[in-house]
CSV table of N, CA, C and O in Angstrom, one decimal:
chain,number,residue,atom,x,y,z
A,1,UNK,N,29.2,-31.9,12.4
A,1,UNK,CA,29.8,-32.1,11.2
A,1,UNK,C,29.6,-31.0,10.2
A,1,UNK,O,29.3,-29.8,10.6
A,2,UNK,N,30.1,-31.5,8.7
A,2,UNK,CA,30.1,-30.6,8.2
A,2,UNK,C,29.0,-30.0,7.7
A,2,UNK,O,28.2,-30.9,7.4
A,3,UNK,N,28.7,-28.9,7.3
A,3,UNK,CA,27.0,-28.1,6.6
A,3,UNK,C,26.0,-28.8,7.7
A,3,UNK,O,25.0,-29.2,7.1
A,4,UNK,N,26.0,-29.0,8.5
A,4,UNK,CA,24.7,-29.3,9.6
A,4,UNK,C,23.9,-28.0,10.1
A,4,UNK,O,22.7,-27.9,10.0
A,5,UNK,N,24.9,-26.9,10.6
A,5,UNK,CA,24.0,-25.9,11.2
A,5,UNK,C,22.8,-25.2,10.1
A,5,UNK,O,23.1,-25.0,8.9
A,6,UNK,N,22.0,-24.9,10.5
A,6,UNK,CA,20.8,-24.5,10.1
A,6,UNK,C,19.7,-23.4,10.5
A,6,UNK,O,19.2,-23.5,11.6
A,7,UNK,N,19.4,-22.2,9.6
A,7,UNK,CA,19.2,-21.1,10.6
A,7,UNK,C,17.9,-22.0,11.5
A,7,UNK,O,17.6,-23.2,11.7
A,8,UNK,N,17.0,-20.5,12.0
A,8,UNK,CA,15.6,-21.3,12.5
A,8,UNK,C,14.8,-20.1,11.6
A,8,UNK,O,15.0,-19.0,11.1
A,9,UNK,N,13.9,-21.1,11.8
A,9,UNK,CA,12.4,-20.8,11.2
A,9,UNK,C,12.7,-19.1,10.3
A,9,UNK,O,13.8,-18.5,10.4
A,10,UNK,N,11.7,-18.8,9.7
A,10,UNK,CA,11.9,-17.4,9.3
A,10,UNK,C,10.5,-17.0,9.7
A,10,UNK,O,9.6,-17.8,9.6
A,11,UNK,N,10.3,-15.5,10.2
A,11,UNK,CA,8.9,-15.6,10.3
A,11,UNK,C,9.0,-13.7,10.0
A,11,UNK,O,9.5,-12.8,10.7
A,12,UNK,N,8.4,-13.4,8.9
A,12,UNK,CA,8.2,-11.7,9.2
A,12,UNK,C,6.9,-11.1,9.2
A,12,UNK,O,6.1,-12.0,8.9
A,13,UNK,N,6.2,-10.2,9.4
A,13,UNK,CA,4.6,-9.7,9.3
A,13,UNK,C,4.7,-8.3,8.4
A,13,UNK,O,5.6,-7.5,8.7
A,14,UNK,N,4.0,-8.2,7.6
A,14,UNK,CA,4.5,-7.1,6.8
A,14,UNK,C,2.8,-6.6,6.8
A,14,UNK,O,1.8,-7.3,6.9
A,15,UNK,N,2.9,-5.3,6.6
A,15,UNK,CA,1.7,-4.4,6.4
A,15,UNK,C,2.1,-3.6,5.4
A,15,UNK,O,3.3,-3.3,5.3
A,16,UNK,N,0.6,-3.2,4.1
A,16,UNK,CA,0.8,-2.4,3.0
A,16,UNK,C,-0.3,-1.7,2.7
A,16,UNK,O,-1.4,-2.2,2.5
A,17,UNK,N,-0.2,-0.5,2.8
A,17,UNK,CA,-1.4,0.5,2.5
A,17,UNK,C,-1.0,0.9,1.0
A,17,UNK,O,0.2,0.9,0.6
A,18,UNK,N,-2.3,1.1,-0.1
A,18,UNK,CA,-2.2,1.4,-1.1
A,18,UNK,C,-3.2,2.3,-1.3
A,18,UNK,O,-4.2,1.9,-0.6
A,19,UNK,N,-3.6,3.4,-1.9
A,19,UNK,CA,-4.7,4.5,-2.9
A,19,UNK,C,-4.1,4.5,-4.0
A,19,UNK,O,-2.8,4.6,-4.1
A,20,UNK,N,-4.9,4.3,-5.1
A,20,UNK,CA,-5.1,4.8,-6.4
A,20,UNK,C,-5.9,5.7,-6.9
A,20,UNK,O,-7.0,5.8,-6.4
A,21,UNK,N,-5.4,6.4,-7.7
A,21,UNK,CA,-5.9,7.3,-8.5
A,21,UNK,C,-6.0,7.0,-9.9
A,21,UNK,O,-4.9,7.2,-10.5
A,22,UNK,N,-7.0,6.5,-10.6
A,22,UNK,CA,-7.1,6.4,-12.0
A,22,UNK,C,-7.7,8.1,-12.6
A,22,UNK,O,-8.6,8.9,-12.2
A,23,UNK,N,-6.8,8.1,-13.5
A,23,UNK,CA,-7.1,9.2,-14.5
A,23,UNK,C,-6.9,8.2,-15.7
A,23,UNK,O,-6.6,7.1,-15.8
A,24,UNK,N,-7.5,9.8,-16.8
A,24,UNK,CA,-7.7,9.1,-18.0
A,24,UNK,C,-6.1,8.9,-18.7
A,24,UNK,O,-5.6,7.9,-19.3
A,25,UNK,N,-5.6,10.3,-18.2
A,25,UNK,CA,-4.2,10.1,-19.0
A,25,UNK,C,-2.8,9.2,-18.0
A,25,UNK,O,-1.8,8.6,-18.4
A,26,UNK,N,-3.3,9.5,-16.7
A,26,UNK,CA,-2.2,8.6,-15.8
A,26,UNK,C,-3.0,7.8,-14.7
A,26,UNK,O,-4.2,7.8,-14.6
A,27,UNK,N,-2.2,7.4,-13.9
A,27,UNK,CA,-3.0,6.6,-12.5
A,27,UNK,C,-1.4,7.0,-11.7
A,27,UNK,O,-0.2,7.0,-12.1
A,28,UNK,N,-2.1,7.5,-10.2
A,28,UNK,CA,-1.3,7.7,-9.4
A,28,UNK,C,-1.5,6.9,-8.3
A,28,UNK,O,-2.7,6.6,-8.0
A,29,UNK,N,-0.4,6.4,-7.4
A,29,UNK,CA,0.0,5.7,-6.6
A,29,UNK,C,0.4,6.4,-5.6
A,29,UNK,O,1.0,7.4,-5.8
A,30,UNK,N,0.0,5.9,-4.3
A,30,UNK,CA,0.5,6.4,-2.8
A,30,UNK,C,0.3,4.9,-1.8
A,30,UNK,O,-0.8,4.3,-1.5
A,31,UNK,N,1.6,4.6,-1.7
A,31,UNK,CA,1.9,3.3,-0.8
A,31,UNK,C,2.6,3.6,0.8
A,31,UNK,O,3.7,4.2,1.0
A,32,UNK,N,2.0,3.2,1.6
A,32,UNK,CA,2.8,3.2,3.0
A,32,UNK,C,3.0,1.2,2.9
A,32,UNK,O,2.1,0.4,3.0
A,33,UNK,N,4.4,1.0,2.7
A,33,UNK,CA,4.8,-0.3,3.3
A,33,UNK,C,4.9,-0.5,4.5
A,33,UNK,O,4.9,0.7,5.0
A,34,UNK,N,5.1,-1.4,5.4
A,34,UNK,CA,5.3,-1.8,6.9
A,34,UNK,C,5.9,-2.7,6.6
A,34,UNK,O,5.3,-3.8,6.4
A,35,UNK,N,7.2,-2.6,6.6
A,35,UNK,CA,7.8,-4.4,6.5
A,35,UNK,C,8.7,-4.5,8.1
A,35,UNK,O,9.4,-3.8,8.8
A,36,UNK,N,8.0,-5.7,8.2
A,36,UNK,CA,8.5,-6.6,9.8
A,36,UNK,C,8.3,-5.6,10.7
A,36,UNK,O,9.1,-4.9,11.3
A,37,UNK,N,6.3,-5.4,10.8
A,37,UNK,CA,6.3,-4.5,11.7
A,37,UNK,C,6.4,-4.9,13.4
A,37,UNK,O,6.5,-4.0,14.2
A,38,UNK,N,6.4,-6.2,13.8
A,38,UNK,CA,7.1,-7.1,14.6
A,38,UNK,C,8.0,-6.8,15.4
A,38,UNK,O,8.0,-6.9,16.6
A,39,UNK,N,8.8,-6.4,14.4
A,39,UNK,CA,10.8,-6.5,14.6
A,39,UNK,C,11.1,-7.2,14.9
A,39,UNK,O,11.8,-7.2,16.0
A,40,UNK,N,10.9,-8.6,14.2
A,40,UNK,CA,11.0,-10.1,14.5
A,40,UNK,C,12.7,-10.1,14.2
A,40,UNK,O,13.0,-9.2,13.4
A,41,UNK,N,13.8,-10.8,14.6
A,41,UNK,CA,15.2,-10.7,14.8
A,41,UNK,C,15.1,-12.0,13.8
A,41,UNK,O,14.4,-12.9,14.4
A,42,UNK,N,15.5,-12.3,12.5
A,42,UNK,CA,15.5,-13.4,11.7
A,42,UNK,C,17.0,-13.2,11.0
A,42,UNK,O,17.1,-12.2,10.3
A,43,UNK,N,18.1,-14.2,11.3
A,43,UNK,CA,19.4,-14.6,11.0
A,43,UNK,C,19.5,-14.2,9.4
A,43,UNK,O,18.6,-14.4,8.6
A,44,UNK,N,20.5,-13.6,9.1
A,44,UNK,CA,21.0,-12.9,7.9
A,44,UNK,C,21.8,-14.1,7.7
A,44,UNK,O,21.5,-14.9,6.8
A,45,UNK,N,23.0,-14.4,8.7
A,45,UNK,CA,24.2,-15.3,8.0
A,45,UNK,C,24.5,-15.3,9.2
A,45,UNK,O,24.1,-14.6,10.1
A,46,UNK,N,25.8,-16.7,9.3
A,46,UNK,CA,26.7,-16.6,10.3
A,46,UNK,C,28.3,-16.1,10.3
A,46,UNK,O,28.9,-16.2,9.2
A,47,UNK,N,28.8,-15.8,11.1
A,47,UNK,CA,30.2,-15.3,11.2
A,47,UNK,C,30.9,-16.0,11.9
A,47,UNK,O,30.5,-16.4,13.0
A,48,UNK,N,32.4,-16.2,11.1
A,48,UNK,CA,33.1,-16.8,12.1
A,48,UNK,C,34.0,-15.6,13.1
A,48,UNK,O,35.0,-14.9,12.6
A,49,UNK,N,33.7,-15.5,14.1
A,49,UNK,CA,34.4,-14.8,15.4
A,49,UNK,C,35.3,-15.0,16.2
A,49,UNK,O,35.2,-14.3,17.3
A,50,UNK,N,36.5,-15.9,16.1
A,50,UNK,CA,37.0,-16.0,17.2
A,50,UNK,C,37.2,-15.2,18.5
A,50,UNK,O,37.5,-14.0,18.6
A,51,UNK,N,36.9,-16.0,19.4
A,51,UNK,CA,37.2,-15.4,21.3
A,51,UNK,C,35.8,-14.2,21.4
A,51,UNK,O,35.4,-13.8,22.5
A,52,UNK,N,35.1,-13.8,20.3
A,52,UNK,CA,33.8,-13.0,20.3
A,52,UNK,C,33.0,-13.3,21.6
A,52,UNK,O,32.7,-12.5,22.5
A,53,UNK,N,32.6,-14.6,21.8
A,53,UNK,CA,31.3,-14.8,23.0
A,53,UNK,C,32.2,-15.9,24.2
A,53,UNK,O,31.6,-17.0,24.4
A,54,UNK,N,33.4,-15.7,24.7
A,54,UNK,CA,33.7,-16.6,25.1
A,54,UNK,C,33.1,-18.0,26.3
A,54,UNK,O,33.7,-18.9,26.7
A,55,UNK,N,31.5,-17.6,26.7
A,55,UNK,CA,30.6,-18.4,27.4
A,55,UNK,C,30.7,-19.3,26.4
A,55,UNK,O,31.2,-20.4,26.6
A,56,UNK,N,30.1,-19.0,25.2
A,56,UNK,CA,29.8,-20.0,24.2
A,56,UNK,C,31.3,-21.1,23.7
A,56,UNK,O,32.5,-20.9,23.9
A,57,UNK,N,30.6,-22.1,23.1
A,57,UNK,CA,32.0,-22.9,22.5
A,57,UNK,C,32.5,-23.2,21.2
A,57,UNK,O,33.4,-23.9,20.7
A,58,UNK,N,31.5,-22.4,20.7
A,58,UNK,CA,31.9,-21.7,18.8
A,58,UNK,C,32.6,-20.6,18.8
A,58,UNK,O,33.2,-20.2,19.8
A,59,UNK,N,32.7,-20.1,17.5
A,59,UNK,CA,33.5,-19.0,17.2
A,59,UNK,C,32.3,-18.3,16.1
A,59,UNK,O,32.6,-17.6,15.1
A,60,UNK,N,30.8,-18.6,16.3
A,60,UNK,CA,30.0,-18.4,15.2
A,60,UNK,C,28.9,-17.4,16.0
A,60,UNK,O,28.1,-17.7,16.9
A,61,UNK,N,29.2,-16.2,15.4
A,61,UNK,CA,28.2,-15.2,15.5
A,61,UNK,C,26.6,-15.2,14.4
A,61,UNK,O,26.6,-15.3,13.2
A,62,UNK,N,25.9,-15.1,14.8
A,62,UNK,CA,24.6,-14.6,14.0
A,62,UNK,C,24.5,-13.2,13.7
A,62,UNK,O,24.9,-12.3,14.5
A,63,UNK,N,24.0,-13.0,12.6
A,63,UNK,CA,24.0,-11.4,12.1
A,63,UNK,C,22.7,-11.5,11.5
A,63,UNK,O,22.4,-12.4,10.7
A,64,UNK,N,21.7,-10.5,12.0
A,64,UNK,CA,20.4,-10.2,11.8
A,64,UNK,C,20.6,-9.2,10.7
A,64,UNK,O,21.6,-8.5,10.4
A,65,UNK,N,19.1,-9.4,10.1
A,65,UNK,CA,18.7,-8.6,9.5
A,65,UNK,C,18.0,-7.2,9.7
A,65,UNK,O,18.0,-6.5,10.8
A,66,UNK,N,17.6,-6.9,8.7
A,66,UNK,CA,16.9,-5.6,9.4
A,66,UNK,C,15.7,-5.2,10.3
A,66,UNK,O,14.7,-5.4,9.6
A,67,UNK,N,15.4,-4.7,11.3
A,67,UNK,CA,14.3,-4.8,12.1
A,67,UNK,C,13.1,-4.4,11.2
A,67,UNK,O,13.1,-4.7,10.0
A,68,UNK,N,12.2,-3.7,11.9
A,68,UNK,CA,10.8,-2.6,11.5
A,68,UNK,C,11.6,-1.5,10.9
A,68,UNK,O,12.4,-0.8,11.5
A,69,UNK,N,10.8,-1.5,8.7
A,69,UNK,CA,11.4,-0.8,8.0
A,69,UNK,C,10.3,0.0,7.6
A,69,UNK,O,9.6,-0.9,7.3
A,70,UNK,N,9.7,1.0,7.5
A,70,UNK,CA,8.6,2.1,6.7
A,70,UNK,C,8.8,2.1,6.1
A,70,UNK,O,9.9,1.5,6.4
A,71,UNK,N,8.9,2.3,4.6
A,71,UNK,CA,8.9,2.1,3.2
A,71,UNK,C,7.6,3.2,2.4
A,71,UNK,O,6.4,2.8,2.1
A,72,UNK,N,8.2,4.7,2.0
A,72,UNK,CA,7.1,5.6,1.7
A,72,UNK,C,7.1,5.4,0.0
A,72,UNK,O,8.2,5.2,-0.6
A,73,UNK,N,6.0,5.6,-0.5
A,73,UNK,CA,6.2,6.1,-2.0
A,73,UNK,C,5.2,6.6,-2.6
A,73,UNK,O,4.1,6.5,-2.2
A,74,UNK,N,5.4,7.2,-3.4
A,74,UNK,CA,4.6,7.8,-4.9
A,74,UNK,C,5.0,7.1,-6.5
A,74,UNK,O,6.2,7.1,-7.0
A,75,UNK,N,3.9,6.8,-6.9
A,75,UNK,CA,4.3,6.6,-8.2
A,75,UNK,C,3.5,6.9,-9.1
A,75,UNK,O,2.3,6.8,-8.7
A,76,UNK,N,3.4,7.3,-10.7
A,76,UNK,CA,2.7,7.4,-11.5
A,76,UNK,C,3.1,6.9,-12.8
A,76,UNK,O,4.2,7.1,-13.2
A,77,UNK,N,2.0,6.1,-13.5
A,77,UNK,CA,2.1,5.9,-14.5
A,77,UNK,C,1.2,6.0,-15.5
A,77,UNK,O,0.0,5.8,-15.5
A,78,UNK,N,2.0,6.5,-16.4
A,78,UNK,CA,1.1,7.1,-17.6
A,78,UNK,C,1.0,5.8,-19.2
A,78,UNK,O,0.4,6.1,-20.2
């Protein structure tokens, strides 16, 4: 019927490295993120496809998200 489909579960593992630096006049930042160090495949949206998978008996594709992202930074604030 209609609005029934439903993605599955969501699951991601994220890692975050942080140093600080306190000074008097600023504090500095150095971050290594790890997001979805995994590379867990978790459904963005569906698409409709016609003739795309023809084993299948939809016309509905899944479109993932993004795998394992590194994520570098510096920041400071004064």
């Amino acid at each position: 019927g209609f609005n029934e489909d439903k993605f599955r579960d969501y699951f991601r593992a994220d890692l975050k490295f942080t140093y600080n630096v306190n000074r008097d006049r600023a504090t500095h930042e150095l971050v290594i993120d790890l997001v979805n160090i995994l590379g867990t495949n978790n459904i963005l949206s569906f698409s409709y496809a016609p003739n795309s998978t023809p084993s299948l008996n939809d016309d509905v594709v899944e479109n993932y998200q993004l795998g394992f992202l590194p994520i570098f930074y510096y920041r400071i604030d004064f």
